[in-house]
mmCIF file of C-alpha atoms and ligand atoms in Angstrom:
data_model
loop_
_atom_site.group_PDB
_atom_site.id
_atom_site.type_symbol
_atom_site.label_atom_id
_atom_site.label_comp_id
_atom_site.label_asym_id
_atom_site.label_seq_id
_atom_site.Cartn_x
_atom_site.Cartn_y
_atom_site.Cartn_z
ATOM 1 C CA MET N 1 0.000 0.000 0.000
ATOM 2 C CA THR N 2 1.118 3.533 -0.697
ATOM 3 C CA LYS N 3 2.687 5.073 2.394
ATOM 4 C CA ILE N 4 2.231 8.712 3.295
ATOM 5 C CA LEU N 5 4.393 10.378 5.939
ATOM 6 C CA VAL N 6 2.008 12.555 7.954
ATOM 7 C CA THR N 7 3.872 15.032 10.127
ATOM 8 C CA GLY N 8 1.656 16.290 12.920
ATOM 9 C CA GLY N 9 -0.579 13.262 12.448
ATOM 10 C CA ALA N 10 -1.401 13.235 16.172
ATOM 11 C CA GLY N 11 -2.894 16.722 15.928
ATOM 12 C CA TYR N 12 -6.364 17.927 15.065
ATOM 13 C CA ILE N 13 -6.119 18.230 11.272
ATOM 14 C CA GLY N 14 -3.398 15.603 10.862
ATOM 15 C CA SER N 15 -5.410 12.912 12.656
ATOM 16 C CA HIS N 16 -8.429 13.576 10.433
ATOM 17 C CA ALA N 17 -6.150 13.351 7.392
ATOM 18 C CA CYS N 18 -4.936 9.947 8.598
ATOM 19 C CA LYS N 19 -8.505 8.701 8.937
ATOM 20 C CA VAL N 20 -9.353 9.713 5.376
ATOM 21 C CA LEU N 21 -6.050 8.405 3.984
ATOM 22 C CA ALA N 22 -6.684 5.006 5.585
ATOM 23 C CA ARG N 23 -10.233 5.016 4.215
ATOM 24 C CA GLU N 24 -8.833 5.714 0.732
ATOM 25 C CA GLY N 25 -6.399 2.805 0.919
ATOM 26 C CA TYR N 26 -3.204 4.624 1.910
ATOM 27 C CA THR N 27 -1.052 3.866 4.963
ATOM 28 C CA PRO N 28 -0.467 7.000 7.042
ATOM 29 C CA ILE N 29 2.855 6.958 8.912
ATOM 30 C CA VAL N 30 2.562 9.550 11.672
ATOM 31 C CA PHE N 31 5.659 11.566 12.571
ATOM 32 C CA ASP N 32 4.918 13.652 15.647
ATOM 33 C CA ASN N 33 6.698 14.883 18.766
ATOM 34 C CA ILE N 34 3.402 14.783 20.710
ATOM 35 C CA SER N 35 4.039 18.320 21.981
ATOM 36 C CA THR N 36 0.612 19.613 21.000
ATOM 37 C CA GLY N 37 -0.930 16.416 19.635
ATOM 38 C CA TRP N 38 -2.341 13.307 21.302
ATOM 39 C CA GLU N 39 -1.092 9.755 21.077
ATOM 40 C CA GLU N 40 -4.729 8.618 21.418
ATOM 41 C CA ALA N 41 -5.457 10.307 18.072
ATOM 42 C CA VAL N 42 -3.037 8.029 16.194
ATOM 43 C CA LYS N 43 -5.393 5.207 15.218
ATOM 44 C CA PHE N 44 -4.975 4.676 11.521
ATOM 45 C CA GLY N 45 -1.317 3.721 11.061
ATOM 46 C CA PRO N 46 1.989 3.560 12.930
ATOM 47 C CA LEU N 47 3.360 6.362 15.101
ATOM 48 C CA GLU N 48 7.004 7.376 14.816
ATOM 49 C CA LYS N 49 7.793 9.787 17.606
ATOM 50 C CA GLY N 50 10.279 12.443 16.644
ATOM 51 C CA ASP N 51 10.937 16.124 16.169
ATOM 52 C CA LEU N 52 11.424 17.812 12.816
ATOM 53 C CA LEU N 53 14.423 19.617 14.243
ATOM 54 C CA ASP N 54 16.108 16.221 14.699
ATOM 55 C CA ARG N 55 17.350 15.523 11.173
ATOM 56 C CA ALA N 56 18.902 12.142 12.057
ATOM 57 C CA ARG N 57 15.568 10.886 13.406
ATOM 58 C CA LEU N 58 13.803 12.062 10.258
ATOM 59 C CA ASP N 59 16.326 10.229 8.059
ATOM 60 C CA GLU N 60 15.765 7.081 10.117
ATOM 61 C CA VAL N 61 11.998 7.249 9.555
ATOM 62 C CA PHE N 62 12.394 7.889 5.810
ATOM 63 C CA ALA N 63 14.776 4.906 5.564
ATOM 64 C CA LYS N 64 12.451 2.642 7.541
ATOM 65 C CA HIS N 65 9.169 3.429 5.755
ATOM 66 C CA LYS N 66 10.196 4.798 2.347
ATOM 67 C CA PRO N 67 7.080 6.997 2.059
ATOM 68 C CA ASP N 68 5.792 7.915 -1.401
ATOM 69 C CA ALA N 69 4.571 11.332 -0.313
ATOM 70 C CA ILE N 70 4.489 13.733 2.618
ATOM 71 C CA MET N 71 1.606 15.571 4.196
ATOM 72 C CA HIS N 72 3.169 18.209 6.406
ATOM 73 C CA PHE N 73 0.855 19.404 9.171
ATOM 74 C CA ALA N 74 3.279 19.670 12.102
ATOM 75 C CA ALA N 75 3.652 23.303 13.120
ATOM 76 C CA LEU N 76 3.102 25.833 15.827
ATOM 77 C CA SER N 77 -0.164 27.411 14.736
ATOM 78 C CA GLN N 78 -1.466 30.029 17.137
ATOM 79 C CA VAL N 79 -1.691 33.530 15.759
ATOM 80 C CA GLY N 80 -1.724 35.195 19.202
ATOM 81 C CA GLU N 81 1.208 33.164 20.566
ATOM 82 C CA SER N 82 3.246 33.871 17.447
ATOM 83 C CA MET N 83 3.122 37.582 18.294
ATOM 84 C CA GLN N 84 4.546 36.919 21.753
ATOM 85 C CA VAL N 85 7.276 34.377 20.986
ATOM 86 C CA PRO N 86 8.034 34.795 17.271
ATOM 87 C CA GLY N 87 11.385 33.003 17.555
ATOM 88 C CA TRP N 88 9.613 29.733 18.365
ATOM 89 C CA TYR N 89 7.658 30.055 15.135
ATOM 90 C CA TRP N 90 10.656 30.768 12.929
ATOM 91 C CA ARG N 91 12.742 28.019 14.489
ATOM 92 C CA SER N 92 10.151 25.309 14.745
ATOM 93 C CA ASN N 93 8.148 25.928 11.592
ATOM 94 C CA VAL N 94 10.823 27.087 9.163
ATOM 95 C CA LEU N 95 13.833 25.032 10.273
ATOM 96 C CA GLY N 96 11.575 22.010 10.685
ATOM 97 C CA ALA N 97 10.375 22.389 7.106
ATOM 98 C CA VAL N 98 13.923 22.799 5.757
ATOM 99 C CA ASN N 99 14.914 19.539 7.460
ATOM 100 C CA LEU N 100 11.851 17.808 6.073
ATOM 101 C CA CYS N 101 12.471 19.025 2.515
ATOM 102 C CA GLU N 102 16.139 17.994 2.622
ATOM 103 C CA ALA N 103 15.335 14.596 4.088
ATOM 104 C CA ALA N 104 12.628 14.076 1.439
ATOM 105 C CA VAL N 105 14.971 14.977 -1.416
ATOM 106 C CA GLU N 106 17.731 12.712 -0.105
ATOM 107 C CA ALA N 107 15.266 9.844 0.328
ATOM 108 C CA GLY N 108 13.851 10.356 -3.176
ATOM 109 C CA CYS N 109 10.381 11.226 -1.910
ATOM 110 C CA ALA N 110 9.125 13.717 -4.489
ATOM 111 C CA LYS N 111 5.556 14.622 -3.477
ATOM 112 C CA PHE N 112 4.881 17.168 -0.742
ATOM 113 C CA ILE N 113 1.482 18.405 0.454
ATOM 114 C CA PHE N 114 1.820 21.466 2.669
ATOM 115 C CA SER N 115 -0.553 22.863 5.238
ATOM 116 C CA SER N 116 -0.358 26.618 4.731
ATOM 117 C CA THR N 117 -2.752 29.322 5.802
ATOM 118 C CA CYS N 118 -4.766 32.318 4.723
ATOM 119 C CA ALA N 119 -2.773 34.133 7.435
ATOM 120 C CA THR N 120 -0.095 34.439 4.708
ATOM 121 C CA TYR N 121 -2.348 37.022 2.999
ATOM 122 C CA GLY N 122 -2.400 39.360 6.000
ATOM 123 C CA ASP N 123 -5.056 42.018 6.543
ATOM 124 C CA GLN N 124 -6.279 43.054 3.086
ATOM 125 C CA ASP N 125 -9.841 43.965 3.898
ATOM 126 C CA GLY N 126 -11.844 44.627 0.755
ATOM 127 C CA VAL N 127 -9.557 42.539 -1.466
ATOM 128 C CA VAL N 128 -10.818 39.260 -2.895
ATOM 129 C CA LEU N 129 -8.364 36.703 -1.545
ATOM 130 C CA ASP N 130 -7.477 34.250 -4.258
ATOM 131 C CA GLU N 131 -4.288 32.296 -4.809
ATOM 132 C CA ASN N 132 -2.728 35.169 -6.756
ATOM 133 C CA SER N 133 -3.340 37.728 -4.007
ATOM 134 C CA LEU N 134 -0.301 39.347 -2.438
ATOM 135 C CA GLN N 135 1.003 37.496 0.600
ATOM 136 C CA MET N 136 1.637 40.135 3.270
ATOM 137 C CA PRO N 137 1.342 38.378 6.644
ATOM 138 C CA ILE N 138 0.778 40.486 9.771
ATOM 139 C CA ASN N 139 1.856 37.873 12.315
ATOM 140 C CA ALA N 140 4.870 35.610 12.775
ATOM 141 C CA TYR N 141 2.740 32.511 12.241
ATOM 142 C CA GLY N 142 1.629 33.621 8.773
ATOM 143 C CA ALA N 143 5.131 34.853 7.955
ATOM 144 C CA SER N 144 6.668 31.496 8.897
ATOM 145 C CA LYS N 145 4.186 29.679 6.644
ATOM 146 C CA ARG N 146 4.865 32.033 3.751
ATOM 147 C CA ALA N 147 8.588 31.351 4.185
ATOM 148 C CA ILE N 148 7.923 27.619 3.893
ATOM 149 C CA GLU N 149 5.979 28.219 0.672
ATOM 150 C CA ASP N 150 9.101 29.988 -0.661
ATOM 151 C CA ILE N 151 11.311 27.093 0.432
ATOM 152 C CA LEU N 152 9.061 24.623 -1.399
ATOM 153 C CA ALA N 153 9.135 26.731 -4.560
ATOM 154 C CA ASN N 154 12.898 26.944 -4.354
ATOM 155 C CA PHE N 155 13.402 23.224 -3.706
ATOM 156 C CA GLY N 156 11.030 22.508 -6.580
ATOM 157 C CA GLU N 157 13.255 24.497 -8.955
ATOM 158 C CA THR N 158 16.396 22.715 -7.792
ATOM 159 C CA PHE N 159 15.304 19.161 -7.080
ATOM 160 C CA GLU N 160 12.655 16.596 -7.982
ATOM 161 C CA LEU N 161 10.166 17.784 -5.358
ATOM 162 C CA LYS N 162 6.644 18.706 -6.435
ATOM 163 C CA HIS N 163 4.253 20.322 -3.984
ATOM 164 C CA VAL N 164 0.633 21.148 -3.423
ATOM 165 C CA ILE N 165 0.087 24.023 -1.006
ATOM 166 C CA PHE N 166 -3.260 24.373 0.761
ATOM 167 C CA ARG N 167 -3.987 27.749 2.325
ATOM 168 C CA TYR N 168 -6.571 27.005 4.952
ATOM 169 C CA PHE N 169 -9.112 29.436 6.156
ATOM 170 C CA ASN N 170 -10.539 28.562 9.612
ATOM 171 C CA VAL N 171 -10.820 24.846 10.156
ATOM 172 C CA ALA N 172 -13.686 23.598 12.317
ATOM 173 C CA GLY N 173 -15.880 20.590 13.092
ATOM 174 C CA GLY N 174 -14.778 17.012 13.497
ATOM 175 C CA ASP N 175 -15.111 13.414 12.469
ATOM 176 C CA GLU N 176 -18.787 12.445 12.110
ATOM 177 C CA ALA N 177 -18.250 9.369 14.289
ATOM 178 C CA ALA N 178 -16.531 11.538 16.960
ATOM 179 C CA GLU N 179 -13.662 9.040 17.004
ATOM 180 C CA ILE N 180 -11.265 11.994 16.787
ATOM 181 C CA GLY N 181 -11.815 15.740 17.019
ATOM 182 C CA GLU N 182 -10.401 19.145 17.881
ATOM 183 C CA PHE N 183 -8.618 19.375 21.207
ATOM 184 C CA HIS N 184 -5.818 21.767 22.088
ATOM 185 C CA ARG N 185 -4.338 22.567 25.459
ATOM 186 C CA PRO N 186 -4.471 25.454 25.964
ATOM 187 C CA GLU N 187 -7.425 25.945 23.625
ATOM 188 C CA THR N 188 -7.320 29.192 21.646
ATOM 189 C CA HIS N 189 -9.760 28.509 18.807
ATOM 190 C CA LEU N 190 -13.128 30.143 18.743
ATOM 191 C CA ILE N 191 -15.571 27.243 18.322
ATOM 192 C CA PRO N 192 -14.133 24.917 21.011
ATOM 193 C CA ILE N 193 -13.915 27.880 23.388
ATOM 194 C CA VAL N 194 -17.540 28.797 22.694
ATOM 195 C CA LEU N 195 -18.528 25.163 23.424
ATOM 196 C CA ASP N 196 -16.467 25.186 26.640
ATOM 197 C CA ALA N 197 -18.388 28.307 27.699
ATOM 198 C CA VAL N 198 -21.710 26.714 26.740
ATOM 199 C CA ASP N 199 -21.205 23.670 28.961
ATOM 200 C CA GLY N 200 -19.496 25.438 31.860
ATOM 201 C CA LYS N 201 -15.944 24.167 31.267
ATOM 202 C CA ARG N 202 -15.014 27.845 31.334
ATOM 203 C CA ASP N 203 -16.917 30.817 32.781
ATOM 204 C CA LYS N 204 -17.303 32.670 29.541
ATOM 205 C CA LEU N 205 -15.920 33.501 26.143
ATOM 206 C CA THR N 206 -14.079 36.787 25.654
ATOM 207 C CA ILE N 207 -14.796 38.427 22.305
ATOM 208 C CA TYR N 208 -11.463 39.804 21.105
ATOM 209 C CA GLY N 209 -12.465 43.222 19.822
ATOM 210 C CA THR N 210 -15.856 44.699 19.042
ATOM 211 C CA ASP N 211 -14.650 47.793 17.177
ATOM 212 C CA TYR N 212 -13.610 46.215 13.874
ATOM 213 C CA ASP N 213 -14.973 47.692 10.665
ATOM 214 C CA THR N 214 -17.537 44.909 10.170
ATOM 215 C CA PRO N 215 -21.351 44.976 10.484
ATOM 216 C CA ASP N 216 -21.345 43.838 14.130
ATOM 217 C CA GLY N 217 -17.833 45.041 15.045
ATOM 218 C CA THR N 218 -16.294 41.557 15.418
ATOM 219 C CA CYS N 219 -13.788 39.783 13.142
ATOM 220 C CA ILE N 220 -15.022 37.767 10.196
ATOM 221 C CA ARG N 221 -13.610 34.382 9.225
ATOM 222 C CA ASP N 222 -14.366 31.721 6.608
ATOM 223 C CA TYR N 223 -14.927 28.377 8.363
ATOM 224 C CA VAL N 224 -14.300 25.087 6.565
ATOM 225 C CA HIS N 225 -15.101 21.598 7.877
ATOM 226 C CA VAL N 226 -12.027 19.553 8.750
ATOM 227 C CA MET N 227 -13.317 16.478 6.867
ATOM 228 C CA ASP N 228 -13.887 18.513 3.707
ATOM 229 C CA LEU N 229 -10.428 19.995 4.172
ATOM 230 C CA VAL N 230 -8.626 16.674 4.479
ATOM 231 C CA GLU N 231 -10.570 15.253 1.547
ATOM 232 C CA ALA N 232 -9.026 18.065 -0.501
ATOM 233 C CA HIS N 233 -5.611 16.800 0.632
ATOM 234 C CA VAL N 234 -6.306 13.385 -0.844
ATOM 235 C CA LEU N 235 -7.275 15.107 -4.099
ATOM 236 C CA GLY N 236 -3.995 17.057 -3.861
ATOM 237 C CA LEU N 237 -2.148 13.783 -3.495
ATOM 238 C CA LYS N 238 -3.897 12.358 -6.558
ATOM 239 C CA TRP N 239 -2.993 15.561 -8.431
ATOM 240 C CA LEU N 240 0.705 14.915 -7.754
ATOM 241 C CA GLU N 241 0.334 11.182 -8.430
ATOM 242 C CA ALA N 242 -1.052 12.130 -11.859
ATOM 243 C CA GLY N 243 2.240 13.967 -12.524
ATOM 244 C CA LYS N 244 0.750 17.463 -12.445
ATOM 245 C CA ASP N 245 2.723 20.562 -11.553
ATOM 246 C CA SER N 246 3.140 22.213 -8.180
ATOM 247 C CA ARG N 247 0.088 24.320 -7.322
ATOM 248 C CA ALA N 248 -1.434 26.341 -4.453
ATOM 249 C CA PHE N 249 -5.113 26.166 -3.476
ATOM 250 C CA ASN N 250 -7.195 28.139 -0.990
ATOM 251 C CA LEU N 251 -9.460 25.983 1.150
ATOM 252 C CA GLY N 252 -12.432 28.005 2.323
ATOM 253 C CA THR N 253 -16.102 28.277 1.460
ATOM 254 C CA GLY N 254 -16.288 31.918 0.406
ATOM 255 C CA SER N 255 -18.757 32.731 3.216
ATOM 256 C CA GLY N 256 -17.719 34.827 6.199
ATOM 257 C CA PHE N 257 -19.039 34.562 9.763
ATOM 258 C CA SER N 258 -18.392 37.126 12.491
ATOM 259 C CA VAL N 259 -17.491 36.046 16.029
ATOM 260 C CA ARG N 260 -21.006 37.024 17.138
ATOM 261 C CA GLU N 261 -22.577 34.997 14.310
ATOM 262 C CA VAL N 262 -20.574 31.925 15.362
ATOM 263 C CA MET N 263 -21.740 32.428 18.965
ATOM 264 C CA ASN N 264 -25.371 32.722 17.856
ATOM 265 C CA ALA N 265 -25.105 29.580 15.723
ATOM 266 C CA ALA N 266 -23.597 27.691 18.680
ATOM 267 C CA GLY N 267 -26.459 28.878 20.898
ATOM 268 C CA GLN N 268 -28.959 27.551 18.366
ATOM 269 C CA VAL N 269 -27.276 24.180 17.789
ATOM 270 C CA THR N 270 -26.747 23.467 21.497
ATOM 271 C CA ASN N 271 -29.955 25.192 22.559
ATOM 272 C CA ARG N 272 -28.063 26.833 25.404
ATOM 273 C CA PRO N 273 -26.883 30.379 26.146
ATOM 274 C CA VAL N 274 -23.290 31.362 25.337
ATOM 275 C CA PRO N 275 -21.866 33.331 28.295
ATOM 276 C CA TYR N 276 -19.488 36.032 27.042
ATOM 277 C CA GLU N 277 -17.772 39.326 27.724
ATOM 278 C CA GLU N 278 -16.427 41.909 25.319
ATOM 279 C CA GLY N 279 -12.655 42.345 25.450
ATOM 280 C CA ASP N 280 -9.778 44.054 23.659
ATOM 281 C CA ARG N 281 -8.489 43.149 20.242
ATOM 282 C CA ARG N 282 -5.986 40.278 20.062
ATOM 283 C CA PRO N 283 -2.742 41.446 18.411
ATOM 284 C CA GLY N 284 -2.168 39.846 15.018
ATOM 285 C CA ASP N 285 -5.855 39.390 14.117
ATOM 286 C CA ALA N 286 -6.970 40.430 10.634
ATOM 287 C CA THR N 287 -10.394 42.067 10.280
ATOM 288 C CA ARG N 288 -11.814 39.754 7.643
ATOM 289 C CA LEU N 289 -10.419 36.598 6.031
ATOM 290 C CA VAL N 290 -12.710 35.074 3.428
ATOM 291 C CA SER N 291 -11.618 33.018 0.447
ATOM 292 C CA GLY N 292 -12.463 34.449 -2.952
ATOM 293 C CA SER N 293 -11.437 31.431 -4.960
ATOM 294 C CA SER N 294 -13.039 28.288 -6.340
ATOM 295 C CA ARG N 295 -9.771 26.900 -7.734
ATOM 296 C CA ALA N 296 -9.908 23.778 -5.540
ATOM 297 C CA ILE N 297 -13.440 23.047 -6.762
ATOM 298 C CA ASP N 298 -12.665 23.808 -10.415
ATOM 299 C CA GLU N 299 -9.274 22.123 -10.716
ATOM 300 C CA LEU N 300 -9.183 19.402 -8.034
ATOM 301 C CA GLY N 301 -12.864 18.527 -8.198
ATOM 302 C CA TRP N 302 -13.205 19.303 -4.477
ATOM 303 C CA LYS N 303 -16.772 18.975 -3.177
ATOM 304 C CA PRO N 304 -17.202 20.411 0.327
ATOM 305 C CA ARG N 305 -20.099 18.515 1.930
ATOM 306 C CA ARG N 306 -20.176 19.442 5.604
ATOM 307 C CA SER N 307 -18.916 23.037 5.673
ATOM 308 C CA THR N 308 -22.098 24.762 6.831
ATOM 309 C CA MET N 309 -21.872 26.554 10.174
ATOM 310 C CA PRO N 310 -24.611 24.484 11.904
ATOM 311 C CA GLN N 311 -23.023 21.219 10.680
ATOM 312 C CA MET N 312 -19.545 22.217 11.856
ATOM 313 C CA ILE N 313 -20.851 23.196 15.282
ATOM 314 C CA GLU N 314 -23.000 20.058 15.523
ATOM 315 C CA ASP N 315 -19.987 17.835 14.767
ATOM 316 C CA ALA N 316 -17.748 19.785 17.168
ATOM 317 C CA TRP N 317 -20.447 19.597 19.869
ATOM 318 C CA ARG N 318 -20.839 15.807 19.468
ATOM 319 C CA TRP N 319 -17.088 15.392 19.939
ATOM 320 C CA HIS N 320 -17.029 17.899 22.791
ATOM 321 C CA GLN N 321 -19.614 15.869 24.676
ATOM 322 C CA THR N 322 -17.518 12.692 24.484
ATOM 323 C CA GLY N 323 -15.077 14.271 26.953
ATOM 324 C CA HIS N 324 -12.424 13.384 24.309
ATOM 325 C CA TYR N 325 -8.806 13.079 25.464
ATOM 326 C CA GLU N 326 -9.556 14.532 28.890
ATOM 327 C CA LYS N 327 -10.554 11.098 30.151
HETATM 328 N N1 UFG D 1 -11.742 34.782 19.050
HETATM 329 C C1 UFG D 1 -12.393 35.433 20.098
HETATM 330 N N2 UFG D 1 -12.296 34.874 21.339
HETATM 331 C C2 UFG D 1 -11.617 33.713 21.588
HETATM 332 C C3 UFG D 1 -10.971 33.065 20.506
HETATM 333 C C4 UFG D 1 -11.058 33.634 19.243
HETATM 334 O O1 UFG D 1 -13.012 36.464 19.932
HETATM 335 O O2 UFG D 1 -11.553 33.272 22.745
HETATM 336 C C5 UFG D 1 -11.832 35.379 17.706
HETATM 337 C C6 UFG D 1 -10.464 35.757 17.161
HETATM 338 O O3 UFG D 1 -10.094 37.042 17.598
HETATM 339 C C7 UFG D 1 -10.719 35.661 15.662
HETATM 340 C C8 UFG D 1 -11.765 34.538 15.539
HETATM 341 O O4 UFG D 1 -12.335 34.410 16.824
HETATM 342 O O5 UFG D 1 -11.297 36.850 15.214
HETATM 343 C C9 UFG D 1 -11.137 33.229 15.132
HETATM 344 O O6 UFG D 1 -10.040 32.979 16.013
HETATM 345 P P1 UFG D 1 -9.296 31.574 16.094
HETATM 346 O O7 UFG D 1 -8.245 31.700 17.145
HETATM 347 O O8 UFG D 1 -10.296 30.485 16.215
HETATM 348 O O9 UFG D 1 -8.651 31.447 14.663
HETATM 349 P P2 UFG D 1 -7.628 32.415 13.921
HETATM 350 O O10 UFG D 1 -8.418 33.091 12.847
HETATM 351 O O11 UFG D 1 -6.858 33.280 14.813
HETATM 352 O O12 UFG D 1 -6.568 31.395 13.365
HETATM 353 C C10 UFG D 1 -6.946 30.153 12.857
HETATM 354 C C11 UFG D 1 -5.858 29.140 13.088
HETATM 355 C C12 UFG D 1 -4.669 29.444 12.247
HETATM 356 C C13 UFG D 1 -5.064 29.700 10.818
HETATM 357 C C14 UFG D 1 -6.085 30.762 10.795
HETATM 358 C C15 UFG D 1 -6.537 31.148 9.431
HETATM 359 O O13 UFG D 1 -5.473 29.132 14.448
HETATM 360 O O14 UFG D 1 -3.790 28.352 12.309
HETATM 361 O O15 UFG D 1 -7.211 30.330 11.518
HETATM 362 O O16 UFG D 1 -7.390 32.263 9.582
HETATM 363 F F1 UFG D 1 -4.027 30.080 10.097
#
């Protein structure tokens, strides 16, 4: 069976990718240092513990498994944190990716799927964000991901290494069977925090900024269901398997939801109040991030099926109620 090296496969998005890869007949080999992921989430193939900054360990795993392709999810990924400790983001994300690219080239693994972000576009309110938009990140997280996109382009010119870059908008929801789901410690993402507030795991949600230039004053994001997102990755893999050229794709729905709209939707799905307070802006947050592209649909044949706000909250809520990895 075709083996895929999944870095960060113990994390939220990576574990969902492994589930879909296994379903599609691939063997996901998880490479993860379990710093922000969960061993319990590795259910669909072997786990190789290791850190991307440890080149010798990476070489060992490439030699042992001889993967045909890489899906690279492992990264520090919190916008707010990246503004406080930018050095962590440059070191971990960028140096980690350099090691991974070099190890891949030396092992003759020529297909690379990369988890990038709409945070590479920065704060361009009023501009339709498609794959040709300028990339002007306003936080260290987005800047580190843009740097990795440059590294991939450069390696692609020099070596046999083709890539597909996916620029995610805001990923939400979870596996329909609630076998895996979103769980970070500490949690910083809006929907899990709203659900924590709904069921009393935290006192309340703080809305980060109510004075943005949006209809209700709160930031607007484009939310995409994690299962739809990882299905696009399999299509990206098939794209490279078909011998096509390196390409970047936005993964979003084109619809924006404000923080208050997400809270209201969560109140409706759970049928409970969402306790909240209004707070200051969080440094590094863009006003509005909404995808303006259908390239993934047109070129990859991507068909998002679960990316409606009620569905994403319903799936996240089902997982939330399992008590997940807290047990
Ligand atoms: N928010 C709050 N209160 C909270 C948490 C979040 O008001 O307690 C707001 C944020 O300010 C932002 C929105 O909810 O306006 C979404 O915030 P998230 O932290 O859930 O997501 P981000 O948009 O900051 O970032 C996420 C991922 C990144 C990814 C990015 C793409 O963390 O990895 O989406 O937009 F790159």
